[in-house]
PDB file of C-alpha atoms in Angstrom:
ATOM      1  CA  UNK T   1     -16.818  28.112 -18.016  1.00 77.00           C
ATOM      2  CA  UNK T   2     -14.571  26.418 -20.520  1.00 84.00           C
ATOM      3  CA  UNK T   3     -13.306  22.915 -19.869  1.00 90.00           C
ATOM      4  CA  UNK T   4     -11.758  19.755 -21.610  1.00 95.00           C
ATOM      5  CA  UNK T   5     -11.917  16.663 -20.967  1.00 96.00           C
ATOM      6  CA  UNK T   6      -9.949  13.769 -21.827  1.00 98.00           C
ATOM      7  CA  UNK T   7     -11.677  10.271 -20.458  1.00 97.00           C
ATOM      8  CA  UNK T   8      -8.710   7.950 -20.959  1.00 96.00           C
ATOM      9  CA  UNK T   9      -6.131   8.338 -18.205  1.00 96.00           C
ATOM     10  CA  UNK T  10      -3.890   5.748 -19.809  1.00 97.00           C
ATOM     11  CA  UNK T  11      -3.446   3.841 -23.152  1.00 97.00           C
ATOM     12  CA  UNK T  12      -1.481   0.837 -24.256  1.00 98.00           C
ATOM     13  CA  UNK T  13      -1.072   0.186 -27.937  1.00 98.00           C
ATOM     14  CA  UNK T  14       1.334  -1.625 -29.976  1.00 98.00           C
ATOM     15  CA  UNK T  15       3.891  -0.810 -31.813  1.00 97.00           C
ATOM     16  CA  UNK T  16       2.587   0.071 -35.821  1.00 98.00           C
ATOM     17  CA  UNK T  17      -1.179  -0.110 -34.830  1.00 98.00           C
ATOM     18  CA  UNK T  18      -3.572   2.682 -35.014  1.00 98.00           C
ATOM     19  CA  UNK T  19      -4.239   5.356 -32.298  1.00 98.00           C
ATOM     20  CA  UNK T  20      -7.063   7.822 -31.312  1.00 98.00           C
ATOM     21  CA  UNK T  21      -6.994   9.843 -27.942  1.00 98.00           C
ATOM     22  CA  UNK T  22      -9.984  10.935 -27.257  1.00 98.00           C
ATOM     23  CA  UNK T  23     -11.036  14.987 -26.138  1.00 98.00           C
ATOM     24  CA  UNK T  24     -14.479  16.463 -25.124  1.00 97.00           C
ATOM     25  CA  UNK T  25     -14.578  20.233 -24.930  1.00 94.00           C
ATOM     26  CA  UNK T  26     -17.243  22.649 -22.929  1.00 90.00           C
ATOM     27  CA  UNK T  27     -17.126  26.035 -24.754  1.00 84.00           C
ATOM     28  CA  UNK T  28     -19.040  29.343 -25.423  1.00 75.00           C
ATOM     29  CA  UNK T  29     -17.967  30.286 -28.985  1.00 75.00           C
ATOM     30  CA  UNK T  30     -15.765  28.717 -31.620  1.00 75.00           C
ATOM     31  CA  UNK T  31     -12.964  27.549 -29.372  1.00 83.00           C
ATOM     32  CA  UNK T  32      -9.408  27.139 -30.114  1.00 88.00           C
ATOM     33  CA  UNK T  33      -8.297  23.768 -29.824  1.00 93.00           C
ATOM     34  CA  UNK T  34      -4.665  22.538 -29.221  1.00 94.00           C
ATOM     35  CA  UNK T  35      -3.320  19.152 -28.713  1.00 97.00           C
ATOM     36  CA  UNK T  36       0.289  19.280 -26.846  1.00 97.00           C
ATOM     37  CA  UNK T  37       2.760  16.101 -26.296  1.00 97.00           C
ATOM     38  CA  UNK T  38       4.957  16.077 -23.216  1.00 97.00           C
ATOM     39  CA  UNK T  39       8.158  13.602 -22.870  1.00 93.00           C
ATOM     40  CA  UNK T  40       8.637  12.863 -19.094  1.00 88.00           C
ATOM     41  CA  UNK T  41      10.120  15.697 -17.139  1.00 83.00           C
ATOM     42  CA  UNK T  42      10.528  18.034 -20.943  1.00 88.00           C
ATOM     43  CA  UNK T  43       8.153  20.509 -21.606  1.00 91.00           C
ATOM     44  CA  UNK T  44       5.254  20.807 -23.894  1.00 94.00           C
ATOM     45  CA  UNK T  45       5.149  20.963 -27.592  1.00 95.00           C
ATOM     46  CA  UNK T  46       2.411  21.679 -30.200  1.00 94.00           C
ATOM     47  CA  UNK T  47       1.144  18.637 -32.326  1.00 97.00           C
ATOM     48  CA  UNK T  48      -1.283  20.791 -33.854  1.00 95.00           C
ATOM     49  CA  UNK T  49      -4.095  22.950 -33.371  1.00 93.00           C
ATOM     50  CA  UNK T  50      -7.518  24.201 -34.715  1.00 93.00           C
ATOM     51  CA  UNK T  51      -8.946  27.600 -35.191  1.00 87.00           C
ATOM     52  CA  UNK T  52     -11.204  27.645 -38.091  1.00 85.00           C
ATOM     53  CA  UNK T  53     -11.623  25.984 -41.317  1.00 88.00           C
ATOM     54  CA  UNK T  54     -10.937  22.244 -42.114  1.00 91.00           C
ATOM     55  CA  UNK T  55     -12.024  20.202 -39.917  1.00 93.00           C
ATOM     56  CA  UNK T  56      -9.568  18.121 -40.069  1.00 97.00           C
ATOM     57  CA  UNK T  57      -5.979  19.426 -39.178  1.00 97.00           C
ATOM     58  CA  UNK T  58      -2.425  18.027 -40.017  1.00 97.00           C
ATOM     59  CA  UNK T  59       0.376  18.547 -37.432  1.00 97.00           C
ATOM     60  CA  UNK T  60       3.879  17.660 -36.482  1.00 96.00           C
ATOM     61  CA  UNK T  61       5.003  13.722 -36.311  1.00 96.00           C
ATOM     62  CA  UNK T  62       2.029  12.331 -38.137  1.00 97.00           C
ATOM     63  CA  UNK T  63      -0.254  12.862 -36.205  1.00 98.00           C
ATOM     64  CA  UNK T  64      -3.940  14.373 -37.058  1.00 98.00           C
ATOM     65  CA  UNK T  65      -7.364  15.807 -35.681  1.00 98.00           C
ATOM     66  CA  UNK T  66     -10.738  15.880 -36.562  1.00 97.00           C
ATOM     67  CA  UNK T  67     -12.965  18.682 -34.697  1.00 95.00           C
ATOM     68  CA  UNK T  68     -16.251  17.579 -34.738  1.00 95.00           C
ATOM     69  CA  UNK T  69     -18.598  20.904 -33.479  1.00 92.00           C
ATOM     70  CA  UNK T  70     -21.894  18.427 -33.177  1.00 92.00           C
ATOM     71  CA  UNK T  71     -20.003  15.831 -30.348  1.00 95.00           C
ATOM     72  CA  UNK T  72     -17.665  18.955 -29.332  1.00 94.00           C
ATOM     73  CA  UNK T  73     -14.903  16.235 -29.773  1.00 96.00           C
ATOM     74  CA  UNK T  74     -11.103  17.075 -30.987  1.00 97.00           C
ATOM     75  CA  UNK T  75     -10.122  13.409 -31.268  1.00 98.00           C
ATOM     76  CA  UNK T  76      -5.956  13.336 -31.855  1.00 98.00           C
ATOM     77  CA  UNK T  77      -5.377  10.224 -34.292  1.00 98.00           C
ATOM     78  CA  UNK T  78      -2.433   8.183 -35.787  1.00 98.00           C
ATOM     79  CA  UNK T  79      -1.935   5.671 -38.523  1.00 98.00           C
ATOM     80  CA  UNK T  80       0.755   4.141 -36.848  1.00 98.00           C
ATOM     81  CA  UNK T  81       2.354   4.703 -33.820  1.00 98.00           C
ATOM     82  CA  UNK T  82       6.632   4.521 -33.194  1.00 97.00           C
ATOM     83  CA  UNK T  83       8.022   3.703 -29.948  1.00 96.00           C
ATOM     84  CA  UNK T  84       9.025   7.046 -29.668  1.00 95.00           C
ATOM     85  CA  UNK T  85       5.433   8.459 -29.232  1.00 97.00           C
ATOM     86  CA  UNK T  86       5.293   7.410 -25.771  1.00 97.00           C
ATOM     87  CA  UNK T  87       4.494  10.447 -23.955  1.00 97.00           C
ATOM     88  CA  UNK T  88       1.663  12.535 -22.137  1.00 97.00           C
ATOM     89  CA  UNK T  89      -0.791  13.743 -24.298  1.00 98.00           C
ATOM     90  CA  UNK T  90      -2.534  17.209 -23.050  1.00 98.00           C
ATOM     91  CA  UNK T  91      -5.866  18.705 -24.781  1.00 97.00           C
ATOM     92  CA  UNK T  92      -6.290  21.768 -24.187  1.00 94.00           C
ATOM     93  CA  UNK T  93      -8.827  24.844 -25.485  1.00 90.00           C
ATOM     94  CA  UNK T  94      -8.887  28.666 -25.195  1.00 82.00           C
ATOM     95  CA  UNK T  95      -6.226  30.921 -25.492  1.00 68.00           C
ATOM     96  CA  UNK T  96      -4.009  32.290 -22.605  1.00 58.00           C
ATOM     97  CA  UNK T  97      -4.478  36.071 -24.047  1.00 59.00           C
ATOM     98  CA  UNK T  98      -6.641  39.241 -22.478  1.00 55.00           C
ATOM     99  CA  UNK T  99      -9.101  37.704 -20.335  1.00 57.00           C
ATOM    100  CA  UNK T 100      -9.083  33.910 -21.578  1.00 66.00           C
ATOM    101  CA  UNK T 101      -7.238  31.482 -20.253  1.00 76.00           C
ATOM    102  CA  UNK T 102      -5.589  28.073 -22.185  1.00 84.00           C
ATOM    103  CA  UNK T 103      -7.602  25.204 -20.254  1.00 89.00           C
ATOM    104  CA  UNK T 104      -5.928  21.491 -20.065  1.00 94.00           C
ATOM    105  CA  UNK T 105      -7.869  18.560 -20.180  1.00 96.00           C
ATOM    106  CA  UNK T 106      -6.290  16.228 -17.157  1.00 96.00           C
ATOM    107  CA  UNK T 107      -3.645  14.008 -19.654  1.00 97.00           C
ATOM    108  CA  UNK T 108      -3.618  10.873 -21.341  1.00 98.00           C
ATOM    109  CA  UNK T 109      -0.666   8.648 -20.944  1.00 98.00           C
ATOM    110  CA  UNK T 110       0.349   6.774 -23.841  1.00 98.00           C
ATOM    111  CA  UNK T 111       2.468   3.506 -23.536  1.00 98.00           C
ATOM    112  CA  UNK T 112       3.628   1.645 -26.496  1.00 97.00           C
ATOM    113  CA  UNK T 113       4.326  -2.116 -26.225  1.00 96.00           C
ATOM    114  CA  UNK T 114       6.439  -3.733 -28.670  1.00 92.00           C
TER     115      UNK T 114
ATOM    116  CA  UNK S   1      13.883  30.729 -33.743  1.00 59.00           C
ATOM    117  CA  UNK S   2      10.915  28.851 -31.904  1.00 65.00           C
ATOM    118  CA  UNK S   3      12.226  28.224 -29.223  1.00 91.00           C
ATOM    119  CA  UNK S   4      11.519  29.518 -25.630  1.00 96.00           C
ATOM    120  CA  UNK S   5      14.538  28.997 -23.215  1.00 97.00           C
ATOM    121  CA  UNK S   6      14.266  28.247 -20.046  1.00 97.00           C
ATOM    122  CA  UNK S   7      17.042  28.104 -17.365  1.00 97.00           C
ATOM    123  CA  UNK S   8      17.881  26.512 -15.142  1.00 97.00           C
ATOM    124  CA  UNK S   9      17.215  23.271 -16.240  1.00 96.00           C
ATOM    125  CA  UNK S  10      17.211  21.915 -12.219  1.00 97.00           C
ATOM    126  CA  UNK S  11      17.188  23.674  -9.017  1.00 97.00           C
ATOM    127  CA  UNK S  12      17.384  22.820  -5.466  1.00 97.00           C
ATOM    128  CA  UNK S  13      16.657  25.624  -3.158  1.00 95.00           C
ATOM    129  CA  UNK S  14      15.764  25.913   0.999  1.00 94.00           C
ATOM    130  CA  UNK S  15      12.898  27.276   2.489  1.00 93.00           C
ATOM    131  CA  UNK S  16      14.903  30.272   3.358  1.00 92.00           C
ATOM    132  CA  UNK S  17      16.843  30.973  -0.550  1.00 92.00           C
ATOM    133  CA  UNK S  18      15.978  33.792  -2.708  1.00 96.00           C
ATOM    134  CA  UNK S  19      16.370  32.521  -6.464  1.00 97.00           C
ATOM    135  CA  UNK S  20      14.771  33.421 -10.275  1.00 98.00           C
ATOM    136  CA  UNK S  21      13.875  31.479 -12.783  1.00 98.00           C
ATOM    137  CA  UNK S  22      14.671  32.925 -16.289  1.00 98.00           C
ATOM    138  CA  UNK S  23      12.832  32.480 -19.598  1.00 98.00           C
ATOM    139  CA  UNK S  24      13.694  34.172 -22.919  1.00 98.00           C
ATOM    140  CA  UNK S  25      12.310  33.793 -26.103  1.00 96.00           C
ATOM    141  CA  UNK S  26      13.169  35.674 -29.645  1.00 91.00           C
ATOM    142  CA  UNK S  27       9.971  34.996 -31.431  1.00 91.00           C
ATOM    143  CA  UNK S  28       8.277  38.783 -31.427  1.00 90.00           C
ATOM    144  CA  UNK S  29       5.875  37.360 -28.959  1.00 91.00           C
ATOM    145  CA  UNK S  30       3.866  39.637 -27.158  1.00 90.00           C
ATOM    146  CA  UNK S  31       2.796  37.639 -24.299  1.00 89.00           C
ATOM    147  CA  UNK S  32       4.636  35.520 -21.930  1.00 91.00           C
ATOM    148  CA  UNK S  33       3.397  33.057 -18.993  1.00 93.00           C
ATOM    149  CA  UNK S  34       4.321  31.044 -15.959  1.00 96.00           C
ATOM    150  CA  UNK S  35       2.688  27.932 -15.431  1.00 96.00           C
ATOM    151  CA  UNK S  36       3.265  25.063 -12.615  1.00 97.00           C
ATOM    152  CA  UNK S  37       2.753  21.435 -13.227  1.00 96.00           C
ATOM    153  CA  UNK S  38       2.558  18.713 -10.157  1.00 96.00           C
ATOM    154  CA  UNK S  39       3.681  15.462 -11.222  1.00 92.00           C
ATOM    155  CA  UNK S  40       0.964  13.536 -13.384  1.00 90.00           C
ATOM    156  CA  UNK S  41      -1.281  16.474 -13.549  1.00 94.00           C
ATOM    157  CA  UNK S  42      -1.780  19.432 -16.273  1.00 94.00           C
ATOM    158  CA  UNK S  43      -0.095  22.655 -16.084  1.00 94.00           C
ATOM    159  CA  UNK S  44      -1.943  25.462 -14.142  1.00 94.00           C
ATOM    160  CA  UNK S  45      -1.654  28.989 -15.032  1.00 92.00           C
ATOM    161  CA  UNK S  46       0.066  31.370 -12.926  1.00 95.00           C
ATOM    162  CA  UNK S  47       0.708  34.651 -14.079  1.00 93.00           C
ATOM    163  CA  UNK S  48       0.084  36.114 -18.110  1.00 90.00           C
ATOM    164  CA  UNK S  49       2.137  39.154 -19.145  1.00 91.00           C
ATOM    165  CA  UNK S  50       0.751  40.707 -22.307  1.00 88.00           C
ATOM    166  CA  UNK S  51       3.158  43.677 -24.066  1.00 89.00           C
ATOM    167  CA  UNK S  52       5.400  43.326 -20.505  1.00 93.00           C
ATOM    168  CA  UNK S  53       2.685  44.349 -18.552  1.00 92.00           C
ATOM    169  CA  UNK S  54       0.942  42.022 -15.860  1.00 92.00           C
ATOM    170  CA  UNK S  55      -2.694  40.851 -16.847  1.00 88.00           C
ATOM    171  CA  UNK S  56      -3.247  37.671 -15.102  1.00 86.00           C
ATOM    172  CA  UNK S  57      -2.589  36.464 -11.783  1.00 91.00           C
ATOM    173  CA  UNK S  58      -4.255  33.835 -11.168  1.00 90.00           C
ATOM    174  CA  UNK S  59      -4.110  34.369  -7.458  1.00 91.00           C
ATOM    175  CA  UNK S  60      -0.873  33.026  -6.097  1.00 96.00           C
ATOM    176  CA  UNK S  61       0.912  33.262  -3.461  1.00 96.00           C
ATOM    177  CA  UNK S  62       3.275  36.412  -2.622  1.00 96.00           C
ATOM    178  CA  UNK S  63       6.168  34.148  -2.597  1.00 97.00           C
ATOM    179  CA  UNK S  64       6.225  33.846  -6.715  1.00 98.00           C
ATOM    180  CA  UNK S  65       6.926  37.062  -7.788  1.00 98.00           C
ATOM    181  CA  UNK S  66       7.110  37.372 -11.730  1.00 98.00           C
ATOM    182  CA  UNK S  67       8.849  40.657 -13.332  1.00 97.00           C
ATOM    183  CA  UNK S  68       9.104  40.805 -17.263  1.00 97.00           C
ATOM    184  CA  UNK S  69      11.988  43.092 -17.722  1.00 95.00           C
ATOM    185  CA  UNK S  70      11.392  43.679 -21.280  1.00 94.00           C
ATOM    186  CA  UNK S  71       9.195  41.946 -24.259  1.00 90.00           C
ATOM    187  CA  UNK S  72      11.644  38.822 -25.187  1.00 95.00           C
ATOM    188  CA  UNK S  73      12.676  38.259 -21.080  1.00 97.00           C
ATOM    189  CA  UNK S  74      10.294  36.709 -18.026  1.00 98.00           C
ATOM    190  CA  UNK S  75      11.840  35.714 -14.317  1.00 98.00           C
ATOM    191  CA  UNK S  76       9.994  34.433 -11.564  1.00 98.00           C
ATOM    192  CA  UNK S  77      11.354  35.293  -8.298  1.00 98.00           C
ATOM    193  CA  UNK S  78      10.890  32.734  -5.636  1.00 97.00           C
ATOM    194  CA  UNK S  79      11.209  33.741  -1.638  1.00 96.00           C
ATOM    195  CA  UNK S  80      10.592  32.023   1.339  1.00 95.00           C
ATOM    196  CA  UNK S  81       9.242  29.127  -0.548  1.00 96.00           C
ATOM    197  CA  UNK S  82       7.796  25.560   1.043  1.00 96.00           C
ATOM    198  CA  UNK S  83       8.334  21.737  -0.029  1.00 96.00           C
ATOM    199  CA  UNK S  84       4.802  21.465  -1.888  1.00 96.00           C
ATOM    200  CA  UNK S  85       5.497  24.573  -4.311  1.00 97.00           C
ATOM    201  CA  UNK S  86       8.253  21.891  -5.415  1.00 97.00           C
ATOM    202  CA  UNK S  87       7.115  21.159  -9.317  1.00 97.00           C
ATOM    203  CA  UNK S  88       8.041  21.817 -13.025  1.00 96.00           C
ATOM    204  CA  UNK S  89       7.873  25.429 -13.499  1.00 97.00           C
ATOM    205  CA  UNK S  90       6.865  25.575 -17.367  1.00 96.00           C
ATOM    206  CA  UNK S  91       7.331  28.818 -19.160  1.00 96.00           C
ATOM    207  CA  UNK S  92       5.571  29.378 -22.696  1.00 93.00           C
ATOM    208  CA  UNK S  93       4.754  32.609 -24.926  1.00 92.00           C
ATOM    209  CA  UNK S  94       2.624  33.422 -27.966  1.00 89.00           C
ATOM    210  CA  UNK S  95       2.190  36.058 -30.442  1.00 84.00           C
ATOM    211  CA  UNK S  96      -0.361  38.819 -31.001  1.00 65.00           C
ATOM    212  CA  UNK S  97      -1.450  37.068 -34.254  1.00 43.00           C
ATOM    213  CA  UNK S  98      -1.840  34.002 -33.555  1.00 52.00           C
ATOM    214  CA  UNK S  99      -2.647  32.095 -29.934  1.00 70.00           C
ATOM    215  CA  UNK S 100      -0.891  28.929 -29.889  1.00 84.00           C
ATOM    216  CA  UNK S 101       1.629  29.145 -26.858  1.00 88.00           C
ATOM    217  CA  UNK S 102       5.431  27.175 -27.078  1.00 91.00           C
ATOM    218  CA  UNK S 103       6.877  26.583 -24.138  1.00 94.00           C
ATOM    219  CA  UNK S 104       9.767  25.914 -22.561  1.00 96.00           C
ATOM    220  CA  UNK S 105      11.965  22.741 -21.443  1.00 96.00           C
ATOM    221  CA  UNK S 106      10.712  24.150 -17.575  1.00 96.00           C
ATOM    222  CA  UNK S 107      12.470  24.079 -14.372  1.00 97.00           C
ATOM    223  CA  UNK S 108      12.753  21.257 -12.370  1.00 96.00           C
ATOM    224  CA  UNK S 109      12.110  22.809  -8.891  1.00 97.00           C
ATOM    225  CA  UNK S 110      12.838  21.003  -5.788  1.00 97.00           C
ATOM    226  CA  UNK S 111      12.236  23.037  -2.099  1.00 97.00           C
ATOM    227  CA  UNK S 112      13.823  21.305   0.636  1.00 96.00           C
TER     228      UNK S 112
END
């Protein structure tokens, strides 16, 4: 069975330093891999994703992720975080579509201290 | 458009209400889903609707029924519901090309 996991419940970083969020994945074949940001009480919305290809994939607000098939990792990394990227930060792999079904790693909560 | 509406943004129903939660989206998508999400935890799947027909339950309770009335539109019709199914009810759809899913602002639900 497919499943994600993200080990960091919670992260502080400061203002303009680096960030990496770390994601594990357990799949069967080439998975899909999304990384989704969630404002408290807002829904979900797509940073990026991977499906084939480069390895390393651009999305929305800066941010970017490496999938790395050897360490079945999708690490989510920024140069330099903003205030405004404090959120929840959901992995997740799969596709909701047929039979499959989008899996969620458990969250990691991002604080930024200025 | 890619955006996927949801309304209403809060509600506050009794045990013993009938009330639906709408979605809508105008993005071509082909499939549509409900998911709940608990406070601090992921969202869990509920139901998957794939060219308006239902193809996943993922075994919940009769009290949730979903009905997609045609391929942009999704309800979820609540009945007789209890205090714990109080949550976000998130709403989200993707295409037949492609399998990223957008979803919703989600209902607030609270069942008092």
């Amino acid at each position: 069975a497919q499943s994600v996991t993200q080990p960091d419940i919670h992260i502080t970083v400061s203002e303009g330093a680096s960030l990496e969020l770390r994601c594990n994945y357990s799949y069967g074949a080439t998975p899909y891999l999304f990384w989704y940001v969630q404002s408290p009480g807002q829904g979900l919305q797509l940073l990026l994703k991977y499906f084939s290809g480069d390895t390393l994939v651009q999305g929305i607000k800066g941010f970017e992720a490496e999938f790395k098939r050897s360490q079945s990792s999708f690490n989510l990394r920024k140069p330099s975080v903003h205030w405004s990227d404090a959120a929840e930060y959901f992995c997740a792999v799969g596709a909701n579509f047929g039979n499959e079904k989008l899996t969620f790693g458990t969250g990691t909560r991002l604080t930024i201290i200025p | 458009d890619t955006e996927v509406t949801q309304t209403p943004k809060h509600l506050v129903m009794g045990m013993t209400n009938k009330k639906s939660l709408k979605c809508e989206q105008h993005m071509g998508h082909r499939a549509m889903y409900w998911y709940k999400q608990k406070a601090k935890k992921p969202p869990e799947l509920m139901f998957v609707y794939s060219y308006e027909k239902l193809s996943i339950n993922e075994s919940v309770p009769s009290r949730f029924s979903p009905e997609c009335p045609n391929s942009s539109l999704l309800n979820l019709h609540l009945h007789a519901l209890q205090p714990e199914d109080s949550a976000l009810y998130l709403c989200a759809s993707s295409g037949t090309e492609s399998t990223e899913a957008f979803f919703g602002q989600g209902t607030r639900l609270t069942v008092v």
